[in-house]
Coordinates of C-alpha atoms and ligand atoms in Angstrom, one line a residue:
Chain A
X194 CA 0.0 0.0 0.0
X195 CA 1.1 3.5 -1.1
X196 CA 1.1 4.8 2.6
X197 CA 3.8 2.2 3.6
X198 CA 5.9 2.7 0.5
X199 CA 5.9 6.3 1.0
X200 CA 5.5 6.2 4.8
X201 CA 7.2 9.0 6.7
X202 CA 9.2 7.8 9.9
X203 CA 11.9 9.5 12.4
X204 CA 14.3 7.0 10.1
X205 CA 13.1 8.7 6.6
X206 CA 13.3 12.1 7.7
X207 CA 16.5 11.4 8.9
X208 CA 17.9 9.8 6.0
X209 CA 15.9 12.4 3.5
X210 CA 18.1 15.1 5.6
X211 CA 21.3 13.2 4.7
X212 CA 20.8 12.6 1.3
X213 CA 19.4 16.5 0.0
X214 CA 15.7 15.8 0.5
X215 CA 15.4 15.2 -2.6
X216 CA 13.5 11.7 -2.3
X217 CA 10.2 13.2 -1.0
X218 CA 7.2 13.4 -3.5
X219 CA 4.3 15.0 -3.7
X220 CA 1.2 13.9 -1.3
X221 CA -1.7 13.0 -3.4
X222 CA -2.0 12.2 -7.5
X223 CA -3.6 14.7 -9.2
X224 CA -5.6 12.6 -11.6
X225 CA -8.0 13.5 -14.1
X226 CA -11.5 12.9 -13.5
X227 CA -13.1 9.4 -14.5
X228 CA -16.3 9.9 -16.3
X229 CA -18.1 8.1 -13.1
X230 CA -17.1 6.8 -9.9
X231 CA -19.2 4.9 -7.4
X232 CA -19.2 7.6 -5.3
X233 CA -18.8 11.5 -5.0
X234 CA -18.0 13.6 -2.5
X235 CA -18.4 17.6 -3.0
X236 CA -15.8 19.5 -1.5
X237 CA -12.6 18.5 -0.1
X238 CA -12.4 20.2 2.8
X239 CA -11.4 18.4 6.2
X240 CA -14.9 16.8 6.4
X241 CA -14.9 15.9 2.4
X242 CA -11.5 14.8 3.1
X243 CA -12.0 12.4 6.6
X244 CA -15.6 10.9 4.6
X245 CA -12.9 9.8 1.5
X246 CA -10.6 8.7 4.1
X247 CA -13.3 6.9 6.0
X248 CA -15.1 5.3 3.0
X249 CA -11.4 3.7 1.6
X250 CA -10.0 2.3 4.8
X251 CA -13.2 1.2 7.0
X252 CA -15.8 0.8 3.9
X253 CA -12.9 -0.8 1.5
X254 CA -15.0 1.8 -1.1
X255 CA -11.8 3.1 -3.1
X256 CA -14.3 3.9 -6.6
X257 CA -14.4 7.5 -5.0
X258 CA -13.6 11.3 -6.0
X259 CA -13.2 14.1 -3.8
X260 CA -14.5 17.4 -6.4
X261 CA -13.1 20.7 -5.0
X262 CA -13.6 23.8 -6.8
X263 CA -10.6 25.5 -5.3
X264 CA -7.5 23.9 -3.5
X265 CA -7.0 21.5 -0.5
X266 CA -7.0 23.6 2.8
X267 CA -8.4 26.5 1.0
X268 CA -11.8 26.4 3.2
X269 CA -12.7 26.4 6.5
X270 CA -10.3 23.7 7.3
X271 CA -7.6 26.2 6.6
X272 CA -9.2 29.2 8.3
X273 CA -10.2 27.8 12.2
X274 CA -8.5 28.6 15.5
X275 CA -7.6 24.7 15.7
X276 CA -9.4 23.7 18.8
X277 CA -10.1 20.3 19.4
X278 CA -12.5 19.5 22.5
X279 CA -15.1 17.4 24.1
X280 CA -17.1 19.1 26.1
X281 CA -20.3 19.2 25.3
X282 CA -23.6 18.7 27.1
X283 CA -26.8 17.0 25.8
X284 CA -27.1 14.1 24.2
X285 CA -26.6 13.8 20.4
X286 CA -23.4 16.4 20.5
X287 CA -21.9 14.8 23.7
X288 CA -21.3 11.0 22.6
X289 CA -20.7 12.6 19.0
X290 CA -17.5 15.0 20.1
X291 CA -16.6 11.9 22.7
X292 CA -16.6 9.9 19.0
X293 CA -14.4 12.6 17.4
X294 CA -11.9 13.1 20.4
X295 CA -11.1 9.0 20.4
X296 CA -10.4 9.2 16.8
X297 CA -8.3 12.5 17.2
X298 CA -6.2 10.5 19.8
X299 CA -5.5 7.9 17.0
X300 CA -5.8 9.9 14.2
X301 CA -1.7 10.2 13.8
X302 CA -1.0 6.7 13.5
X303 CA -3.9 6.0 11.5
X304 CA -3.0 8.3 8.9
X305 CA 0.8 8.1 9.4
X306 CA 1.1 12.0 9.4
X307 CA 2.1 14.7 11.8
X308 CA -1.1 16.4 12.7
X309 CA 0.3 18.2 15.4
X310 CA -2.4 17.4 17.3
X311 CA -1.5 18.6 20.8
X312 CA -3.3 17.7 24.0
X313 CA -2.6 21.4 25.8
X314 CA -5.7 21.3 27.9
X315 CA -9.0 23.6 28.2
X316 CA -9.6 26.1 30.4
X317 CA -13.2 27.5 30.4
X318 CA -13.3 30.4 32.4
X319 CA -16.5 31.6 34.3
X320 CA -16.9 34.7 36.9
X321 CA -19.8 34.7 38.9
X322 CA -21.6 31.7 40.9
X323 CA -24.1 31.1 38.2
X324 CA -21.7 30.4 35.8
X325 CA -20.0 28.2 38.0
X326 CA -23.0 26.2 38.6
X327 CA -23.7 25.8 34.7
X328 CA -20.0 24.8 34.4
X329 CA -20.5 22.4 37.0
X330 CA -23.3 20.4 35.2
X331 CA -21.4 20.6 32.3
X332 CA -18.8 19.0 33.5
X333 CA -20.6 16.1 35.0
X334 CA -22.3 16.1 31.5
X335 CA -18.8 15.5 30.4
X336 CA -17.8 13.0 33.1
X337 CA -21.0 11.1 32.7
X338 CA -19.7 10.7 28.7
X339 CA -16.5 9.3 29.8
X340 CA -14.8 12.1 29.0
X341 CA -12.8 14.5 31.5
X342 CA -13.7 17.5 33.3
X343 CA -12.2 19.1 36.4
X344 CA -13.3 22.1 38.3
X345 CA -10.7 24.9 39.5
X346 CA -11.1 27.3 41.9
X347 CA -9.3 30.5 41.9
X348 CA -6.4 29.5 43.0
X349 CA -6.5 26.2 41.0
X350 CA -6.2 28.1 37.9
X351 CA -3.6 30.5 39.1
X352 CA -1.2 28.1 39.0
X353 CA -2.0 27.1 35.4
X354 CA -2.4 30.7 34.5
X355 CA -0.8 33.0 36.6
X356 CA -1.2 36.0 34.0
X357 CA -5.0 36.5 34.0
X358 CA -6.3 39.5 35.6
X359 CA -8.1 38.1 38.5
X360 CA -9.1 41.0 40.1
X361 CA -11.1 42.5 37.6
X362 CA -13.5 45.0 38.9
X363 CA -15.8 44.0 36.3
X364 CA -15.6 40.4 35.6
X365 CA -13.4 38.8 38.3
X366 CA -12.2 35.3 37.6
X367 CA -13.7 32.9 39.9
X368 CA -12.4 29.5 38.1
X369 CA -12.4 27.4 35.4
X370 CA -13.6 24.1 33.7
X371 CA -10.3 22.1 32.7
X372 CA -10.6 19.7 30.4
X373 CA -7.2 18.6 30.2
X374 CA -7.7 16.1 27.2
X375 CA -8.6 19.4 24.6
X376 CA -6.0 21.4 22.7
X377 CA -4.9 22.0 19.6
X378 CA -3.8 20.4 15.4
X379 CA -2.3 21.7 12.9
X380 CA -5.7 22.7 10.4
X381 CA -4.0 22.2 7.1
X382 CA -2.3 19.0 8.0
X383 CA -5.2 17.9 9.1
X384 CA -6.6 18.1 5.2
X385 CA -3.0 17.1 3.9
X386 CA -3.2 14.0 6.2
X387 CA -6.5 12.8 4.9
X388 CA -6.1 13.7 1.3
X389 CA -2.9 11.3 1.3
X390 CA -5.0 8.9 3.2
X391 CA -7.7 8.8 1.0
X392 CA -5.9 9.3 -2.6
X393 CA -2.7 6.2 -1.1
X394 CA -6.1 3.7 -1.1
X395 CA -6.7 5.4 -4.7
X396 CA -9.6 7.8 -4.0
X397 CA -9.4 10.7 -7.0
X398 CA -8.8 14.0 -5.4
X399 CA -9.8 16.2 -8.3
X400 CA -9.0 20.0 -7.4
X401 CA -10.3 23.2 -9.3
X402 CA -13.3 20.9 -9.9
X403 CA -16.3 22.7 -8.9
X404 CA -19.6 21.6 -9.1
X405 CA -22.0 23.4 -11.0
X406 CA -25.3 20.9 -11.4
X407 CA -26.7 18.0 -9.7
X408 CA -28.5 15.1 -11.8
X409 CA -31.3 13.7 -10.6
X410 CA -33.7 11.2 -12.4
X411 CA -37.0 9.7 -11.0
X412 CA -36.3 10.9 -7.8
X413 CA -32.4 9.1 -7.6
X414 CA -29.1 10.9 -8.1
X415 CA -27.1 10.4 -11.0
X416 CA -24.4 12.3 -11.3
X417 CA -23.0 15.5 -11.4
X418 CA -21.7 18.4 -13.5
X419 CA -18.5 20.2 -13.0
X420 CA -16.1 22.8 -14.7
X421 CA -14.0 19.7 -15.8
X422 CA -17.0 18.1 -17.1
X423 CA -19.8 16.0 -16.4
X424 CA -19.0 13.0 -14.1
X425 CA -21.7 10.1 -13.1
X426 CA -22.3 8.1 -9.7
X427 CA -25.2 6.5 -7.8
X428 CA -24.0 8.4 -4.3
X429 CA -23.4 11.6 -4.2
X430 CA -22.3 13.5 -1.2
X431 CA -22.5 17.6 0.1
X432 CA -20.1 18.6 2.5
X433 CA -19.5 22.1 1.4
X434 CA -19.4 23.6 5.0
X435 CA -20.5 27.7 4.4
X436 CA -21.4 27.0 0.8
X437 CA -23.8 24.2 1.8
X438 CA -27.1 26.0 0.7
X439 CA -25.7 26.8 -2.9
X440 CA -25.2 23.1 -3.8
X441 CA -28.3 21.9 -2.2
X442 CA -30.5 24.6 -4.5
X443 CA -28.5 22.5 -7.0
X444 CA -30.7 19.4 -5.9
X445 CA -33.4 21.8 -5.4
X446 CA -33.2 21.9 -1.8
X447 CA -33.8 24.5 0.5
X448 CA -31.7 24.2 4.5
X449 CA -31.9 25.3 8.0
X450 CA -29.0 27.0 7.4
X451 CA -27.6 30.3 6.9
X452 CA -23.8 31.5 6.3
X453 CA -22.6 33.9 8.7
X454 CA -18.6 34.9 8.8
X455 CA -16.5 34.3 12.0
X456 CA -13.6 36.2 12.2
X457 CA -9.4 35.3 14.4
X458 CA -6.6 37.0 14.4
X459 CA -3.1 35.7 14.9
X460 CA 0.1 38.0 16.6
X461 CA 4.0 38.3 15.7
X462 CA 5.4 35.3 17.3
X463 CA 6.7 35.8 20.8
X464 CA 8.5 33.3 23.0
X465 CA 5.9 30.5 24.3
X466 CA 3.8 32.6 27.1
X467 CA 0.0 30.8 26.6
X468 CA 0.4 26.7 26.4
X469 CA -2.6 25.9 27.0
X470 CA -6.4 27.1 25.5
X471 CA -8.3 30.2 27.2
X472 CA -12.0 30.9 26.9
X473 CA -13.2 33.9 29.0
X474 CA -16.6 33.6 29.8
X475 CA -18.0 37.3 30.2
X476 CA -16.7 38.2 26.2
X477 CA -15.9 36.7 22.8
X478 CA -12.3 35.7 23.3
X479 CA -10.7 32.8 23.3
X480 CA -6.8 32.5 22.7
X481 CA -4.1 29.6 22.0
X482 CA -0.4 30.3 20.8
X483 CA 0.8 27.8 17.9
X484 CA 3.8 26.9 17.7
X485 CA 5.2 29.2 15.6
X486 CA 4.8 31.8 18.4
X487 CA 1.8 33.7 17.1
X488 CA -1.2 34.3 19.5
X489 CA -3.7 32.9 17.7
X490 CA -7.3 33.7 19.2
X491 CA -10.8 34.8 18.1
X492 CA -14.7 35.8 19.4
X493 CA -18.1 35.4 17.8
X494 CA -20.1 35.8 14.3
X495 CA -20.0 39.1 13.1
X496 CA -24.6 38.0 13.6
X497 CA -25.6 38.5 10.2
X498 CA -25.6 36.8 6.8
X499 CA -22.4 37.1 4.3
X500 CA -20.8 35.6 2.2
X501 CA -17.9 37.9 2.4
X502 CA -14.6 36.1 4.0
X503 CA -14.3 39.1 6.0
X504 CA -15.6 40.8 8.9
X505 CA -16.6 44.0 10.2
X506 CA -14.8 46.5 12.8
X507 CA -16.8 46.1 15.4
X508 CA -16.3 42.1 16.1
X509 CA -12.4 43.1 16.1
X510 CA -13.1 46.2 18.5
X511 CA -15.1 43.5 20.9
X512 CA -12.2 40.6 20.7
X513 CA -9.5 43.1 21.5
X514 CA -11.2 44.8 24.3
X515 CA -12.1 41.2 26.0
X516 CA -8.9 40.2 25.1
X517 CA -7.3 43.1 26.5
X518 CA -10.2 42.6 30.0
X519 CA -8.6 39.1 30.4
X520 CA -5.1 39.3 30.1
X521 CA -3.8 42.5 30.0
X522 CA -0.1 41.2 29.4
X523 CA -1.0 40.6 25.6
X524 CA -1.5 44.4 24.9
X525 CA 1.8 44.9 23.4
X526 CA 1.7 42.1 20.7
X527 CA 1.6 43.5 17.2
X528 CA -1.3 41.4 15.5
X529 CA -0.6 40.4 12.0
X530 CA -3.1 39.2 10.1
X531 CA -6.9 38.6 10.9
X532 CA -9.8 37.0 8.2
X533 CA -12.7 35.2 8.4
X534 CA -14.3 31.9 7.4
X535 CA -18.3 30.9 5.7
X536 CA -19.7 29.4 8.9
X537 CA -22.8 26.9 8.0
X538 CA -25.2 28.2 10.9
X539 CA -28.1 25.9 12.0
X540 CA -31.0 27.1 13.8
X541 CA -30.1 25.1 17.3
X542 CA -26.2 25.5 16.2
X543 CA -25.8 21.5 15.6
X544 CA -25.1 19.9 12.6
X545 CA -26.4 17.8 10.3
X546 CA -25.3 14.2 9.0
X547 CA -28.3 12.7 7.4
X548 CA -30.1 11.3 4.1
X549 CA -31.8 13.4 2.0
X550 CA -35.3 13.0 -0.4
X551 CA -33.5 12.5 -3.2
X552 CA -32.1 8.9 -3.6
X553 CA -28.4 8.5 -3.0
X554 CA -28.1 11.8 -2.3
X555 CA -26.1 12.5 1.3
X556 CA -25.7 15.9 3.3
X557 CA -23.2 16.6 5.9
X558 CA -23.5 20.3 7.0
X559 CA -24.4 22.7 9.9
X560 CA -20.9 22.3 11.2
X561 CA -21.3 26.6 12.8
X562 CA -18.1 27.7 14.1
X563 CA -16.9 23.9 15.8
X564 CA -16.4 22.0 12.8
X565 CA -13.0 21.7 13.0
X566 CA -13.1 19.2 16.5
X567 CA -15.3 17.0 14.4
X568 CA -14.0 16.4 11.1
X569 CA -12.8 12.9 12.1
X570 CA -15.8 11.6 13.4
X571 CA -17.8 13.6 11.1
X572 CA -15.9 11.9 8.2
X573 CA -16.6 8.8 10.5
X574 CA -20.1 8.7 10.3
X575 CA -20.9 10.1 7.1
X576 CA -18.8 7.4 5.2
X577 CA -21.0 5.2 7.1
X578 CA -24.1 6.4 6.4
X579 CA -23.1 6.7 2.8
X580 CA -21.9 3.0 2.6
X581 CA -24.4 1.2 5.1
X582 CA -27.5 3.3 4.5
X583 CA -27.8 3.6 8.1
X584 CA -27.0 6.8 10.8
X585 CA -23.8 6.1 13.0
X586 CA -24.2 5.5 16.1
X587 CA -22.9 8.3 17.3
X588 CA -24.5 10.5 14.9
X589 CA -27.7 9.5 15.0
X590 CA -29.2 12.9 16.4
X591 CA -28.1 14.6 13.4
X592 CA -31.7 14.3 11.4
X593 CA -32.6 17.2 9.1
X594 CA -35.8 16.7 9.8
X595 CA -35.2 17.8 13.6
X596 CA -36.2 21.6 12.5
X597 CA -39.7 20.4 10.9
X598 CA -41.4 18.1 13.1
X599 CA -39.7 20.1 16.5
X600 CA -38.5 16.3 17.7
X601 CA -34.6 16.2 18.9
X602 CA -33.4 19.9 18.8
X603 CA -30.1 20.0 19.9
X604 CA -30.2 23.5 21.2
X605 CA -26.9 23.6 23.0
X606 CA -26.8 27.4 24.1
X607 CA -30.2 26.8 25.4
X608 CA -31.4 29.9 23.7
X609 CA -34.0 28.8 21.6
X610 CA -34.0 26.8 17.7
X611 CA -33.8 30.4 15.6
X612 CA -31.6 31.5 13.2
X613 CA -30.2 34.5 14.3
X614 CA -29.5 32.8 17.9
X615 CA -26.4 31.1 17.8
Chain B
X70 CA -21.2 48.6 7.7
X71 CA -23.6 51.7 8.2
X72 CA -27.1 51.5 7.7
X73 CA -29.3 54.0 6.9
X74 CA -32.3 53.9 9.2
X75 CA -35.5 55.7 7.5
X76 CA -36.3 57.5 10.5
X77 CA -32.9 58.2 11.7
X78 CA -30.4 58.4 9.1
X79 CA -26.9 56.8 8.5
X80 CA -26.2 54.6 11.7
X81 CA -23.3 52.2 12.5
X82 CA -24.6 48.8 12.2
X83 CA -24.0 48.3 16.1
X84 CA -27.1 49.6 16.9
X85 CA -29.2 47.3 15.3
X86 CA -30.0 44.0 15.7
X87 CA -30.2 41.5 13.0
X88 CA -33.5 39.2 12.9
X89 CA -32.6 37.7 9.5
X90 CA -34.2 37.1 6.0
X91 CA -37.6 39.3 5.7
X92 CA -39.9 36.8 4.3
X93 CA -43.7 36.9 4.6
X94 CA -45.2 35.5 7.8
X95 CA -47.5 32.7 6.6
X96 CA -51.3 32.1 7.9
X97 CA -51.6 30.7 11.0
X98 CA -53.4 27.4 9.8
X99 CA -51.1 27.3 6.6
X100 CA -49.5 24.4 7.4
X101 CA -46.3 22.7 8.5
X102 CA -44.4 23.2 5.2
X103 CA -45.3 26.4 4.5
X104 CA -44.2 27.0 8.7
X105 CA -41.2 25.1 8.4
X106 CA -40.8 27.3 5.3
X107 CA -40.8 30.4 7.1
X108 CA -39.1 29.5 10.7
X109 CA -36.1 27.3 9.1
X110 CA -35.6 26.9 5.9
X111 CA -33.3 29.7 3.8
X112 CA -32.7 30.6 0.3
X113 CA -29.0 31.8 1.5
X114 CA -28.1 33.8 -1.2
X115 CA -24.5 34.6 -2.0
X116 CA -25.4 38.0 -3.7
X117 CA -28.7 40.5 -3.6
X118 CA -30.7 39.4 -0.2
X119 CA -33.3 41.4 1.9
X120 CA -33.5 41.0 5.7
X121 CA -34.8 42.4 8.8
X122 CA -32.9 44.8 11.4
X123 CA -34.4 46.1 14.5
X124 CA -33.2 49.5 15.3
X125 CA -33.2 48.7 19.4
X126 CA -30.4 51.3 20.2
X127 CA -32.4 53.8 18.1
X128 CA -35.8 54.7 17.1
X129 CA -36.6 51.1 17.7
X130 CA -38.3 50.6 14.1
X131 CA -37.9 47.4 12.5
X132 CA -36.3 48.1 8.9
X133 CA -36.0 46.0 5.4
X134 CA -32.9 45.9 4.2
X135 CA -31.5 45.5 0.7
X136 CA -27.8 44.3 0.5
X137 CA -25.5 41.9 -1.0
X138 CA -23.9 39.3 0.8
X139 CA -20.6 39.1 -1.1
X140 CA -19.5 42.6 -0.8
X141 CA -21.9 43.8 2.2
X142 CA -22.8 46.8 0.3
X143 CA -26.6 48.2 0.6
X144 CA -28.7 49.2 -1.8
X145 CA -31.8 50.5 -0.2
X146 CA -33.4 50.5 3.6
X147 CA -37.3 50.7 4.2
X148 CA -39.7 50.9 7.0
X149 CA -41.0 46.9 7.9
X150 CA -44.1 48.1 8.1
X151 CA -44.5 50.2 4.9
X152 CA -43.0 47.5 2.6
Ligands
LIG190 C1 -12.1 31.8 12.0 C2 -12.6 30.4 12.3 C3 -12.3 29.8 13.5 C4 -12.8 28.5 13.7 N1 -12.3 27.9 14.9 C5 -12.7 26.6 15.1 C6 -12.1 25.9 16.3 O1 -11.3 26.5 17.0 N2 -12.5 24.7 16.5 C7 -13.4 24.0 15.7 O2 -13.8 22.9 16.0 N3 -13.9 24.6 14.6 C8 -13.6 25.9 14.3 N4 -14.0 26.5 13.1 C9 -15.0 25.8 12.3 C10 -14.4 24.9 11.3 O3 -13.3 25.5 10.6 C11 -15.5 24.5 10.2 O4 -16.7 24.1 10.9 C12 -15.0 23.3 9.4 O5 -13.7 23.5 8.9 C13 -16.0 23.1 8.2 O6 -15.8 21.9 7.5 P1 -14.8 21.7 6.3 O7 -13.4 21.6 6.9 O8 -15.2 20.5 5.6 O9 -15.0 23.1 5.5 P2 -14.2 23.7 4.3 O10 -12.7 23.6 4.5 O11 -14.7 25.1 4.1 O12 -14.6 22.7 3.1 C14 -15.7 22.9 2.2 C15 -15.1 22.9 0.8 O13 -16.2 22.8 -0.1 C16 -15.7 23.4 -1.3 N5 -16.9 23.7 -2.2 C17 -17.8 24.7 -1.9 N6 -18.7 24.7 -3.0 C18 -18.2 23.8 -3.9 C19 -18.7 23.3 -5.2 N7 -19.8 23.9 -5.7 N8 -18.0 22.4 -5.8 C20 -16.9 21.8 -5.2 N9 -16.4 22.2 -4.0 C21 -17.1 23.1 -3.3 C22 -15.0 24.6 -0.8 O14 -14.1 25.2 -1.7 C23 -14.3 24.1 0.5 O15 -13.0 23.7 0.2 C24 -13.6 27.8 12.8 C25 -13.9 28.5 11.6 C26 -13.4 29.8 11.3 C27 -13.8 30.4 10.0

């Protein structure tokens, strides 16, 4: 198999250093398209990516091509603040993320690629005794899952983060959730690894292939056009993240979903000051430092509908001046870039993994601002709904139909199933 | 993004607060697919769209506005209640 042929190893790099590294090739084929596969999967993003991945090694379904209208990493995937976590609280998310976190935990050696996946730990911050008492539950929530949760007190998280303005007159710090088993990947190797997963088990990863119609025929899915030409298959898969409502009018579908832009910011790198994650809990901020150096941290939507990769002032204006609340030591970094990402917002802010009307036709969306956490179990269960005909498991909450009939909202916030509320 | 309230003129969009796409409100024995319709599902255009701001920190009028998605320029802002 390509991936041990080609496999990388402390032995390889070493001997690729010795030798000029001139015996390193490129990570997936670029093929041309097949005029039909047994199955497609629109966009290659990490979710298009870990469903390819998915469908080749646990299926054994290699007749697959990944269509991408631009390049791999170019989306989302590319875009997010890199937070992996499991700490969720009702049922449907919670065994879901649990799901994603084991296969993070194993995602290195099953792809045999340096994710950078980084178990840093989670701290949740919260300042008053209500917030406490929500955190509290939550973290039982999390226990109760099998996952991990501790509770800090003041003093608890001092010694993790000695640098937080504790004293604030405003919003005081009072403790924190840990959750030592989150942290942080590398986004783009995250695509990189499952593209070379998927395309070594000889899955087409056609890029600048974007898809412009969907066939349908008495009620089934035939195929699909694209700017490199018409291609047929019986399945067909969306997972197009912010662009989802676009290719579903293509089927003639309408979605719960609108596309909203979330917005981070990364610093100059400085000397490693933050290792772990830090949410404040009385703002939109929440900060990491990557291991370049940079401070890499974000808030909330900009709260209306765009298509626009970029944000507005005031969403910057809000981050900094929570930021700035939080940890006042930060104030000096120079920040060096910010942009934003096509968020695929749900009315209760959880996804969707499910069939659609249309015969062999598949949808994987909704993924809001926390997709990247579950592109390995989302990949998971969508390559098994796609092969078996049946939900995962772990993803069985995940209906479309939630929104219609009112039955298993998965309203997470707790502030209602409406689109301008999460 | 500044938008230009009928009542009050040019504001920054801060003051507003965004309800979403303005679509007609359906009878109320129309239905569950023409409620579903209305409550969830979205055309989510990438281009010309219309949607509906409240002005809270204003004059407290709800407003239709006209604007693209892709560029966040507006066209054209109207009373709710007079379109
Ligand atoms: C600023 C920011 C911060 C974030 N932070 C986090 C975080 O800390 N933790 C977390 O869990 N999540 C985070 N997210 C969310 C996460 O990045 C997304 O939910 C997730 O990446 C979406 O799935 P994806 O990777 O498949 O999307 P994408 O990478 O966007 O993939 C979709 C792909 O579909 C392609 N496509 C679209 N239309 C077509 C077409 N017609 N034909 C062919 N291809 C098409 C696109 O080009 C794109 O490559 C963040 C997002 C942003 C923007």
């Amino acid at each position: 198999m390509g991936i041990l042929k080609n496999g990388f190893s402390g032995l390889r790099v070493l001997k690729e250093g010795l030798t000029g590294n001139k015996g390193w090739t490129p990570h997936w084929r670029d093929p041309e398209p097949k005029a039909e596969y047994d199955i497609l999967i629109i966009g290659g993003g990490g979710h298009g990516l870990a469903t390819a991945h998915y469908l080749a090694s646990v299926h054994g379904l290699t007749n697959v091509a990944v269509l991408e209208k631009g390049y791999i990493g170019g989306g989302n995937i590319g875009r997010n603040t890199t937070i992996v976590r499991a700490n969720y609280f009702l049922p449907g998310n919670s065994e879901f993320y649990s799901h994603s976190l084991k296969l993070w935990e194993g995602l290195e050696q099953d792809l045999n690629y340096n994710v950078m996946h980084s178990q840093r730990g989670i701290f949740n911050l919260f300042h008053s005794d209500a917030q406490r008492d929500a955190f509290v539950r939550r973290g039982n929530a999390m226990i109760n899952q099998g996952d991990d949760a501790i509770l800090l007190d003041r003093e608890g998280v001092r010694k993790h983060l000695p640098y937080l303005d504790y004293d604030n007159a405003r919003f005081p710090v009072f403790g924190a959730l840990h959750h030592p088993r989150g942290g942080t990947a590398r986004h783009d190797a995250v695509a990189w690894g499952y593209a070379r997963g998927a395309d070594s088990r000889g899955v087409d990863i056609l890029q600048n292939c974007e898809v412009t119609g969907i066939d349908i025929e008495g009620g089934g899915v035939k195929g699909v056009q694209t700017t490199r030409g018409a291609i047929k298959a019986k399945k067909v898969g969306i997972v197009v993240a912010g662009r989802s409502g676009q290719v579903a009018a293509m089927a003639g579908m309408r979605l719960p979903i609108e596309s909203h832009v979330l917005q981070a910011f990364v610093t100059e790198g400085l000397k490693p000051v933050i290792d772990n994650v830090v949410t404040f809990g009385m703002g939109h901020f929440y900060i990491s430092q990557s291991d370049k150096g940079g401070l890499v941290f974000g808030g909330d939507l900009d709260s209306y509908a765009t298509y626009a990769a970029r944000g507005n002032l005031p969403m910057v204006e809000h981050v900094m001046e929570a930021g700035m609340t939080l940890m006042p030591m930060i104030g000096k970094a120079k920040i060096l870039r910010s942009w934003g990402g096509i968020m695929d917002m749900t009315p209760d802010g959880s996804p969707i993994i499910d069939k659609t009307d249309i015969e062999g036709l598949f949808i994987d969306c909704g993924w809001c601002y926390g997709g990247f956490k579950a592109a390995p179990a989302s990949g998971h269960c969508f390559a098994h709904l796609i092969a078996t005909g049946r939900p995962h498991e772990a993803a069985r909450g995940f209906r479309i139909d939630r929104f219609r009939t009112g039955y298993g909202i998965i309203d997470e916030e707790g502030t209602g199933s409406q689109h301008n509320l999460h | 993004m500044r938008i230009n309230c009928p009542i009050c003129g040019d504001r920054d969009h801060r003051e507003f607060y965004y309800r979403g796409a303005a679509m007609a409100r359906p009878d109320p024995d129309a239905g569950e697919a023409a409620w579903d319709d209305y409550v969830y599902l979205r055309e989510n255009p990438a281009g010309e769209t219309r949607d509906l701001w409240y002005h809270a920190s204003g004059c407290n009028a709800w407003i239709v506005v006209s604007r693209n998605t892709l560029t966040h320029a507006i066209t054209s802002t109207e009373l709710a209640a007079e379109s």
